[in-house]
């Protein structure tokens, strides 16, 4: 009995937390199946206006059990973009355009007519696997974009050093790299610093030269100690 209780508690601790969002007209079959399969289900009607507010930190997956998902497209699309969670839709709408629209928006699985009860685990597992793959590809894309942006910054900073210091391209790159290493920052950040310095207002010498071309300001006399201050 003790072993059985331990196993039951372990199974519950590792159960997925499912946020189930259903039409008011939906039957309770899907919820019953999920509970019977050991999932921890929080059931909410779609009458709630702010669906995103329903997602908690403990939520592992969001399941919509709705007749026609089109009227909830904006909510589901926002949810898929702003919440890093797998989303499954159970719906009666089997038109190809609708399915394509929701899959393109980031939904992990679209199931028509609830499917068979014994397929629920497979549907959820496939949805989670697809979601994880989507996240991996998304992260790779972000890394690629970041590397391209860094390369553009480095090339721009090299151009500045070549123009202002007479460096070769290799010398400019090695200088950037050394500066970055000395400051324990990424070379992209160092490139940003070089660019920012180059875009600053004229240096002090240039400012002084500009001042010399202007009419001289009045001299300031302090009568008590006869100090004369002249600005130029």
PDB file of C-alpha atoms in Angstrom:
ATOM      1  CA  UNK A   1       0.000   0.000   0.000  1.00  0.00           C
ATOM      2  CA  UNK A   2       2.883   2.348   0.869  1.00  0.00           C
ATOM      3  CA  UNK A   3       4.598   1.622  -2.447  1.00  0.00           C
ATOM      4  CA  UNK A   4       1.357   2.276  -4.281  1.00  0.00           C
ATOM      5  CA  UNK A   5       0.916   5.604  -2.481  1.00  0.00           C
ATOM      6  CA  UNK A   6       4.486   6.649  -3.289  1.00  0.00           C
ATOM      7  CA  UNK A   7       3.981   5.783  -6.965  1.00  0.00           C
ATOM      8  CA  UNK A   8       0.701   7.697  -7.052  1.00  0.00           C
ATOM      9  CA  UNK A   9       2.300  10.779  -5.481  1.00  0.00           C
ATOM     10  CA  UNK A  10       5.289  10.584  -7.854  1.00  0.00           C
ATOM     11  CA  UNK A  11       2.949  10.296 -10.836  1.00  0.00           C
ATOM     12  CA  UNK A  12       0.943  13.315  -9.670  1.00  0.00           C
ATOM     13  CA  UNK A  13       4.086  15.385  -9.105  1.00  0.00           C
ATOM     14  CA  UNK A  14       5.165  14.708 -12.692  1.00  0.00           C
ATOM     15  CA  UNK A  15       1.716  15.184 -14.245  1.00  0.00           C
ATOM     16  CA  UNK A  16       1.345  17.959 -16.794  1.00  0.00           C
ATOM     17  CA  UNK A  17      -0.695  20.993 -15.812  1.00  0.00           C
ATOM     18  CA  UNK A  18      -3.282  21.541 -18.546  1.00  0.00           C
ATOM     19  CA  UNK A  19      -5.242  24.747 -19.022  1.00  0.00           C
ATOM     20  CA  UNK A  20      -8.418  23.600 -20.773  1.00  0.00           C
ATOM     21  CA  UNK A  21     -10.453  26.355 -22.415  1.00  0.00           C
ATOM     22  CA  UNK A  22     -13.866  25.253 -23.681  1.00  0.00           C
ATOM     23  CA  UNK A  23     -16.974  26.642 -25.299  1.00  0.00           C
ATOM     24  CA  UNK A  24     -19.933  26.852 -22.948  1.00  0.00           C
ATOM     25  CA  UNK A  25     -21.638  24.301 -25.184  1.00  0.00           C
ATOM     26  CA  UNK A  26     -18.780  21.804 -25.055  1.00  0.00           C
ATOM     27  CA  UNK A  27     -19.389  18.526 -23.278  1.00  0.00           C
ATOM     28  CA  UNK A  28     -17.191  17.442 -20.406  1.00  0.00           C
ATOM     29  CA  UNK A  29     -15.818  14.372 -22.185  1.00  0.00           C
ATOM     30  CA  UNK A  30     -12.393  15.809 -22.987  1.00  0.00           C
ATOM     31  CA  UNK A  31     -11.894  17.014 -19.437  1.00  0.00           C
ATOM     32  CA  UNK A  32     -12.891  13.609 -18.068  1.00  0.00           C
ATOM     33  CA  UNK A  33     -10.465  11.870 -20.426  1.00  0.00           C
ATOM     34  CA  UNK A  34      -7.603  14.162 -19.423  1.00  0.00           C
ATOM     35  CA  UNK A  35      -8.282  13.671 -15.704  1.00  0.00           C
ATOM     36  CA  UNK A  36      -8.524   9.917 -16.194  1.00  0.00           C
ATOM     37  CA  UNK A  37      -5.158   9.979 -17.962  1.00  0.00           C
ATOM     38  CA  UNK A  38      -3.570  11.681 -14.960  1.00  0.00           C
ATOM     39  CA  UNK A  39      -3.346  15.270 -16.190  1.00  0.00           C
ATOM     40  CA  UNK A  40      -3.968  18.145 -13.788  1.00  0.00           C
ATOM     41  CA  UNK A  41      -6.740  20.124 -15.465  1.00  0.00           C
ATOM     42  CA  UNK A  42      -7.870  23.690 -14.907  1.00  0.00           C
ATOM     43  CA  UNK A  43     -11.064  24.162 -16.923  1.00  0.00           C
ATOM     44  CA  UNK A  44     -12.190  27.624 -18.006  1.00  0.00           C
ATOM     45  CA  UNK A  45     -14.979  28.781 -20.295  1.00  0.00           C
ATOM     46  CA  UNK A  46     -14.139  30.920 -23.328  1.00  0.00           C
ATOM     47  CA  UNK A  47     -16.449  33.612 -21.970  1.00  0.00           C
ATOM     48  CA  UNK A  48     -13.392  34.921 -20.111  1.00  0.00           C
ATOM     49  CA  UNK A  49     -12.252  37.910 -22.163  1.00  0.00           C
ATOM     50  CA  UNK A  50      -8.537  37.952 -21.318  1.00  0.00           C
ATOM     51  CA  UNK A  51      -7.415  34.409 -22.095  1.00  0.00           C
ATOM     52  CA  UNK A  52      -3.720  35.243 -21.588  1.00  0.00           C
ATOM     53  CA  UNK A  53      -4.378  36.154 -17.964  1.00  0.00           C
ATOM     54  CA  UNK A  54      -5.480  32.569 -17.323  1.00  0.00           C
ATOM     55  CA  UNK A  55      -2.020  31.161 -17.990  1.00  0.00           C
ATOM     56  CA  UNK A  56      -0.103  30.545 -14.770  1.00  0.00           C
ATOM     57  CA  UNK A  57       3.557  29.800 -14.165  1.00  0.00           C
ATOM     58  CA  UNK A  58       2.673  26.167 -13.538  1.00  0.00           C
ATOM     59  CA  UNK A  59       0.812  25.762 -16.842  1.00  0.00           C
ATOM     60  CA  UNK A  60       2.545  23.229 -19.119  1.00  0.00           C
ATOM     61  CA  UNK A  61       0.148  23.150 -22.055  1.00  0.00           C
ATOM     62  CA  UNK A  62      -2.987  24.959 -23.249  1.00  0.00           C
ATOM     63  CA  UNK A  63      -5.846  23.041 -24.876  1.00  0.00           C
ATOM     64  CA  UNK A  64      -8.806  24.659 -26.617  1.00  0.00           C
ATOM     65  CA  UNK A  65     -11.957  22.558 -26.985  1.00  0.00           C
ATOM     66  CA  UNK A  66     -14.072  24.792 -29.204  1.00  0.00           C
ATOM     67  CA  UNK A  67     -16.573  24.407 -32.006  1.00  0.00           C
ATOM     68  CA  UNK A  68     -15.281  27.023 -34.419  1.00  0.00           C
ATOM     69  CA  UNK A  69     -11.827  28.441 -33.600  1.00  0.00           C
ATOM     70  CA  UNK A  70     -11.988  31.340 -36.060  1.00  0.00           C
ATOM     71  CA  UNK A  71     -13.722  33.667 -33.632  1.00  0.00           C
ATOM     72  CA  UNK A  72     -10.896  33.066 -31.152  1.00  0.00           C
ATOM     73  CA  UNK A  73      -8.083  33.405 -33.685  1.00  0.00           C
ATOM     74  CA  UNK A  74      -6.749  36.713 -32.328  1.00  0.00           C
ATOM     75  CA  UNK A  75      -6.683  35.386 -28.756  1.00  0.00           C
ATOM     76  CA  UNK A  76      -5.010  32.142 -29.789  1.00  0.00           C
ATOM     77  CA  UNK A  77      -2.519  33.929 -32.032  1.00  0.00           C
ATOM     78  CA  UNK A  78      -1.518  36.355 -29.248  1.00  0.00           C
ATOM     79  CA  UNK A  79      -1.259  33.473 -26.800  1.00  0.00           C
ATOM     80  CA  UNK A  80       1.027  31.496 -29.122  1.00  0.00           C
ATOM     81  CA  UNK A  81       3.268  34.539 -29.676  1.00  0.00           C
ATOM     82  CA  UNK A  82       3.512  35.791 -26.093  1.00  0.00           C
ATOM     83  CA  UNK A  83       3.390  32.570 -24.069  1.00  0.00           C
ATOM     84  CA  UNK A  84       6.087  29.955 -24.573  1.00  0.00           C
ATOM     85  CA  UNK A  85       3.697  27.010 -24.310  1.00  0.00           C
ATOM     86  CA  UNK A  86       2.396  24.240 -26.577  1.00  0.00           C
ATOM     87  CA  UNK A  87      -1.159  24.887 -27.760  1.00  0.00           C
ATOM     88  CA  UNK A  88      -3.578  22.219 -28.954  1.00  0.00           C
ATOM     89  CA  UNK A  89      -6.924  22.942 -30.597  1.00  0.00           C
ATOM     90  CA  UNK A  90      -9.778  20.437 -30.644  1.00  0.00           C
ATOM     91  CA  UNK A  91     -12.426  21.728 -33.035  1.00  0.00           C
ATOM     92  CA  UNK A  92     -15.161  20.635 -35.424  1.00  0.00           C
ATOM     93  CA  UNK A  93     -13.989  22.966 -38.204  1.00  0.00           C
ATOM     94  CA  UNK A  94     -12.054  20.728 -40.598  1.00  0.00           C
ATOM     95  CA  UNK A  95     -11.504  23.167 -43.466  1.00  0.00           C
ATOM     96  CA  UNK A  96      -7.959  23.157 -44.801  1.00  0.00           C
ATOM     97  CA  UNK A  97      -7.625  26.954 -44.717  1.00  0.00           C
ATOM     98  CA  UNK A  98      -8.574  27.129 -41.041  1.00  0.00           C
ATOM     99  CA  UNK A  99      -6.132  24.388 -40.073  1.00  0.00           C
ATOM    100  CA  UNK A 100      -3.330  26.005 -42.096  1.00  0.00           C
ATOM    101  CA  UNK A 101      -4.057  29.411 -40.555  1.00  0.00           C
ATOM    102  CA  UNK A 102      -3.777  28.142 -36.989  1.00  0.00           C
ATOM    103  CA  UNK A 103      -0.733  25.951 -37.565  1.00  0.00           C
ATOM    104  CA  UNK A 104       0.993  28.929 -39.195  1.00  0.00           C
ATOM    105  CA  UNK A 105       0.161  31.087 -36.153  1.00  0.00           C
ATOM    106  CA  UNK A 106       2.153  28.731 -33.914  1.00  0.00           C
ATOM    107  CA  UNK A 107      -0.419  26.198 -32.728  1.00  0.00           C
ATOM    108  CA  UNK A 108       1.305  22.875 -32.046  1.00  0.00           C
ATOM    109  CA  UNK A 109      -1.616  20.596 -32.979  1.00  0.00           C
ATOM    110  CA  UNK A 110      -5.066  20.935 -34.517  1.00  0.00           C
ATOM    111  CA  UNK A 111      -7.369  17.965 -33.950  1.00  0.00           C
ATOM    112  CA  UNK A 112     -10.803  17.582 -35.551  1.00  0.00           C
ATOM    113  CA  UNK A 113     -13.692  16.148 -33.486  1.00  0.00           C
ATOM    114  CA  UNK A 114     -11.617  15.442 -30.360  1.00  0.00           C
ATOM    115  CA  UNK A 115     -10.120  12.226 -31.689  1.00  0.00           C
ATOM    116  CA  UNK A 116     -10.281   8.932 -29.847  1.00  0.00           C
ATOM    117  CA  UNK A 117      -9.726   8.869 -26.076  1.00  0.00           C
ATOM    118  CA  UNK A 118      -6.797   6.463 -26.356  1.00  0.00           C
ATOM    119  CA  UNK A 119      -5.002   8.925 -28.662  1.00  0.00           C
ATOM    120  CA  UNK A 120      -4.926  11.810 -26.189  1.00  0.00           C
ATOM    121  CA  UNK A 121      -1.484  10.943 -24.825  1.00  0.00           C
ATOM    122  CA  UNK A 122      -0.043  10.623 -28.328  1.00  0.00           C
ATOM    123  CA  UNK A 123      -1.611  13.914 -29.434  1.00  0.00           C
ATOM    124  CA  UNK A 124      -0.180  15.751 -26.431  1.00  0.00           C
ATOM    125  CA  UNK A 125       3.258  14.153 -26.764  1.00  0.00           C
ATOM    126  CA  UNK A 126       3.443  14.978 -30.471  1.00  0.00           C
ATOM    127  CA  UNK A 127       2.308  18.557 -29.800  1.00  0.00           C
ATOM    128  CA  UNK A 128       4.990  19.000 -27.134  1.00  0.00           C
ATOM    129  CA  UNK A 129       7.669  17.509 -29.398  1.00  0.00           C
ATOM    130  CA  UNK A 130       6.628  19.790 -32.258  1.00  0.00           C
ATOM    131  CA  UNK A 131       6.593  22.802 -29.947  1.00  0.00           C
ATOM    132  CA  UNK A 132      10.095  22.019 -28.668  1.00  0.00           C
ATOM    133  CA  UNK A 133      11.359  21.702 -32.242  1.00  0.00           C
ATOM    134  CA  UNK A 134       9.740  25.025 -33.146  1.00  0.00           C
ATOM    135  CA  UNK A 135      11.419  26.653 -30.154  1.00  0.00           C
ATOM    136  CA  UNK A 136      14.784  25.170 -31.139  1.00  0.00           C
ATOM    137  CA  UNK A 137      14.463  26.518 -34.690  1.00  0.00           C
ATOM    138  CA  UNK A 138      13.323  29.892 -33.355  1.00  0.00           C
ATOM    139  CA  UNK A 139      16.330  30.100 -31.041  1.00  0.00           C
ATOM    140  CA  UNK A 140      18.685  29.142 -33.875  1.00  0.00           C
ATOM    141  CA  UNK A 141      17.149  31.853 -36.051  1.00  0.00           C
ATOM    142  CA  UNK A 142      17.608  34.444 -33.309  1.00  0.00           C
ATOM    143  CA  UNK A 143      21.242  33.406 -32.866  1.00  0.00           C
ATOM    144  CA  UNK A 144      21.832  33.664 -36.617  1.00  0.00           C
ATOM    145  CA  UNK A 145      20.258  37.133 -36.714  1.00  0.00           C
ATOM    146  CA  UNK A 146      22.376  38.189 -33.742  1.00  0.00           C
ATOM    147  CA  UNK A 147      25.569  36.952 -35.413  1.00  0.00           C
ATOM    148  CA  UNK A 148      24.720  38.798 -38.636  1.00  0.00           C
ATOM    149  CA  UNK A 149      24.007  42.000 -36.718  1.00  0.00           C
ATOM    150  CA  UNK A 150      27.290  41.658 -34.819  1.00  0.00           C
ATOM    151  CA  UNK A 151      29.164  41.112 -38.075  1.00  0.00           C
ATOM    152  CA  UNK A 152      27.659  44.304 -39.528  1.00  0.00           C
ATOM    153  CA  UNK A 153      28.701  46.272 -36.445  1.00  0.00           C
ATOM    154  CA  UNK A 154      32.229  44.859 -36.525  1.00  0.00           C
ATOM    155  CA  UNK A 155      32.601  45.668 -40.239  1.00  0.00           C
ATOM    156  CA  UNK A 156      31.383  49.205 -39.605  1.00  0.00           C
ATOM    157  CA  UNK A 157      33.751  49.681 -36.661  1.00  0.00           C
ATOM    158  CA  UNK A 158      36.655  48.300 -38.711  1.00  0.00           C
ATOM    159  CA  UNK A 159      35.856  50.825 -41.412  1.00  0.00           C
ATOM    160  CA  UNK A 160      36.042  53.625 -38.861  1.00  0.00           C
ATOM    161  CA  UNK A 161      39.439  52.449 -37.569  1.00  0.00           C
ATOM    162  CA  UNK A 162      40.773  52.031 -41.099  1.00  0.00           C
ATOM    163  CA  UNK A 163      39.670  55.564 -42.012  1.00  0.00           C
ATOM    164  CA  UNK A 164      40.729  57.351 -38.821  1.00  0.00           C
ATOM    165  CA  UNK A 165      43.844  55.385 -37.827  1.00  0.00           C
ATOM    166  CA  UNK A 166      45.122  54.115 -41.158  1.00  0.00           C
ATOM    167  CA  UNK A 167      44.855  50.489 -40.054  1.00  0.00           C
ATOM    168  CA  UNK A 168      44.694  47.554 -42.411  1.00  0.00           C
ATOM    169  CA  UNK A 169      41.549  45.453 -42.186  1.00  0.00           C
ATOM    170  CA  UNK A 170      43.381  42.761 -40.188  1.00  0.00           C
ATOM    171  CA  UNK A 171      44.877  45.350 -37.825  1.00  0.00           C
ATOM    172  CA  UNK A 172      41.447  46.905 -37.289  1.00  0.00           C
ATOM    173  CA  UNK A 173      39.889  43.541 -36.466  1.00  0.00           C
ATOM    174  CA  UNK A 174      42.677  42.515 -34.080  1.00  0.00           C
ATOM    175  CA  UNK A 175      42.483  45.900 -32.374  1.00  0.00           C
ATOM    176  CA  UNK A 176      38.734  45.495 -31.835  1.00  0.00           C
ATOM    177  CA  UNK A 177      39.244  41.990 -30.553  1.00  0.00           C
ATOM    178  CA  UNK A 178      41.973  43.023 -28.110  1.00  0.00           C
ATOM    179  CA  UNK A 179      39.929  45.952 -26.830  1.00  0.00           C
ATOM    180  CA  UNK A 180      36.975  43.637 -26.292  1.00  0.00           C
ATOM    181  CA  UNK A 181      39.103  41.060 -24.466  1.00  0.00           C
ATOM    182  CA  UNK A 182      40.713  43.709 -22.253  1.00  0.00           C
ATOM    183  CA  UNK A 183      37.250  44.898 -21.229  1.00  0.00           C
ATOM    184  CA  UNK A 184      35.773  41.370 -21.044  1.00  0.00           C
ATOM    185  CA  UNK A 185      32.951  42.242 -23.418  1.00  0.00           C
ATOM    186  CA  UNK A 186      31.820  40.783 -26.729  1.00  0.00           C
ATOM    187  CA  UNK A 187      33.460  42.132 -29.860  1.00  0.00           C
ATOM    188  CA  UNK A 188      30.023  43.274 -31.032  1.00  0.00           C
ATOM    189  CA  UNK A 189      29.681  45.450 -27.934  1.00  0.00           C
ATOM    190  CA  UNK A 190      33.160  46.868 -28.509  1.00  0.00           C
ATOM    191  CA  UNK A 191      32.197  47.654 -32.094  1.00  0.00           C
ATOM    192  CA  UNK A 192      29.133  49.537 -30.798  1.00  0.00           C
ATOM    193  CA  UNK A 193      31.397  51.577 -28.520  1.00  0.00           C
ATOM    194  CA  UNK A 194      33.711  52.494 -31.394  1.00  0.00           C
ATOM    195  CA  UNK A 195      30.756  53.516 -33.551  1.00  0.00           C
ATOM    196  CA  UNK A 196      29.263  55.566 -30.702  1.00  0.00           C
ATOM    197  CA  UNK A 197      32.568  57.372 -30.183  1.00  0.00           C
ATOM    198  CA  UNK A 198      32.791  58.146 -33.892  1.00  0.00           C
ATOM    199  CA  UNK A 199      29.269  59.577 -33.865  1.00  0.00           C
ATOM    200  CA  UNK A 200      29.859  61.892 -30.922  1.00  0.00           C
ATOM    201  CA  UNK A 201      29.936  65.700 -31.390  1.00  0.00           C
ATOM    202  CA  UNK A 202      33.246  67.303 -32.498  1.00  0.00           C
ATOM    203  CA  UNK A 203      36.231  66.699 -30.259  1.00  0.00           C
ATOM    204  CA  UNK A 204      37.541  69.376 -27.913  1.00  0.00           C
ATOM    205  CA  UNK A 205      40.141  70.597 -30.424  1.00  0.00           C
ATOM    206  CA  UNK A 206      37.460  71.087 -33.045  1.00  0.00           C
ATOM    207  CA  UNK A 207      35.241  72.844 -30.513  1.00  0.00           C
ATOM    208  CA  UNK A 208      38.106  75.163 -29.548  1.00  0.00           C
ATOM    209  CA  UNK A 209      38.780  75.953 -33.201  1.00  0.00           C
ATOM    210  CA  UNK A 210      35.119  76.818 -33.620  1.00  0.00           C
ATOM    211  CA  UNK A 211      35.242  79.097 -30.581  1.00  0.00           C
ATOM    212  CA  UNK A 212      38.255  80.954 -31.938  1.00  0.00           C
ATOM    213  CA  UNK A 213      36.224  81.952 -34.978  1.00  0.00           C
ATOM    214  CA  UNK A 214      33.535  83.513 -32.787  1.00  0.00           C
ATOM    215  CA  UNK A 215      33.523  87.084 -31.390  1.00  0.00           C
ATOM    216  CA  UNK A 216      35.389  87.127 -28.060  1.00  0.00           C
ATOM    217  CA  UNK A 217      33.148  87.237 -24.984  1.00  0.00           C
ATOM    218  CA  UNK A 218      33.540  90.079 -22.520  1.00  0.00           C
ATOM    219  CA  UNK A 219      36.379  89.735 -20.041  1.00  0.00           C
ATOM    220  CA  UNK A 220      35.409  89.180 -16.435  1.00  0.00           C
ATOM    221  CA  UNK A 221      37.068  91.391 -13.832  1.00  0.00           C
ATOM    222  CA  UNK A 222      36.925  90.778 -10.105  1.00  0.00           C
ATOM    223  CA  UNK A 223      37.776  94.180  -8.671  1.00  0.00           C
ATOM    224  CA  UNK A 224      38.782  93.060  -5.186  1.00  0.00           C
ATOM    225  CA  UNK A 225      41.521  90.695  -6.270  1.00  0.00           C
ATOM    226  CA  UNK A 226      42.082  91.927  -9.808  1.00  0.00           C
ATOM    227  CA  UNK A 227      41.598  88.506 -11.432  1.00  0.00           C
ATOM    228  CA  UNK A 228      40.990  88.570 -15.159  1.00  0.00           C
ATOM    229  CA  UNK A 229      39.393  85.516 -16.833  1.00  0.00           C
ATOM    230  CA  UNK A 230      39.497  85.385 -20.603  1.00  0.00           C
ATOM    231  CA  UNK A 231      37.667  82.604 -22.484  1.00  0.00           C
ATOM    232  CA  UNK A 232      38.768  81.608 -25.960  1.00  0.00           C
TER     233      UNK A 232
END
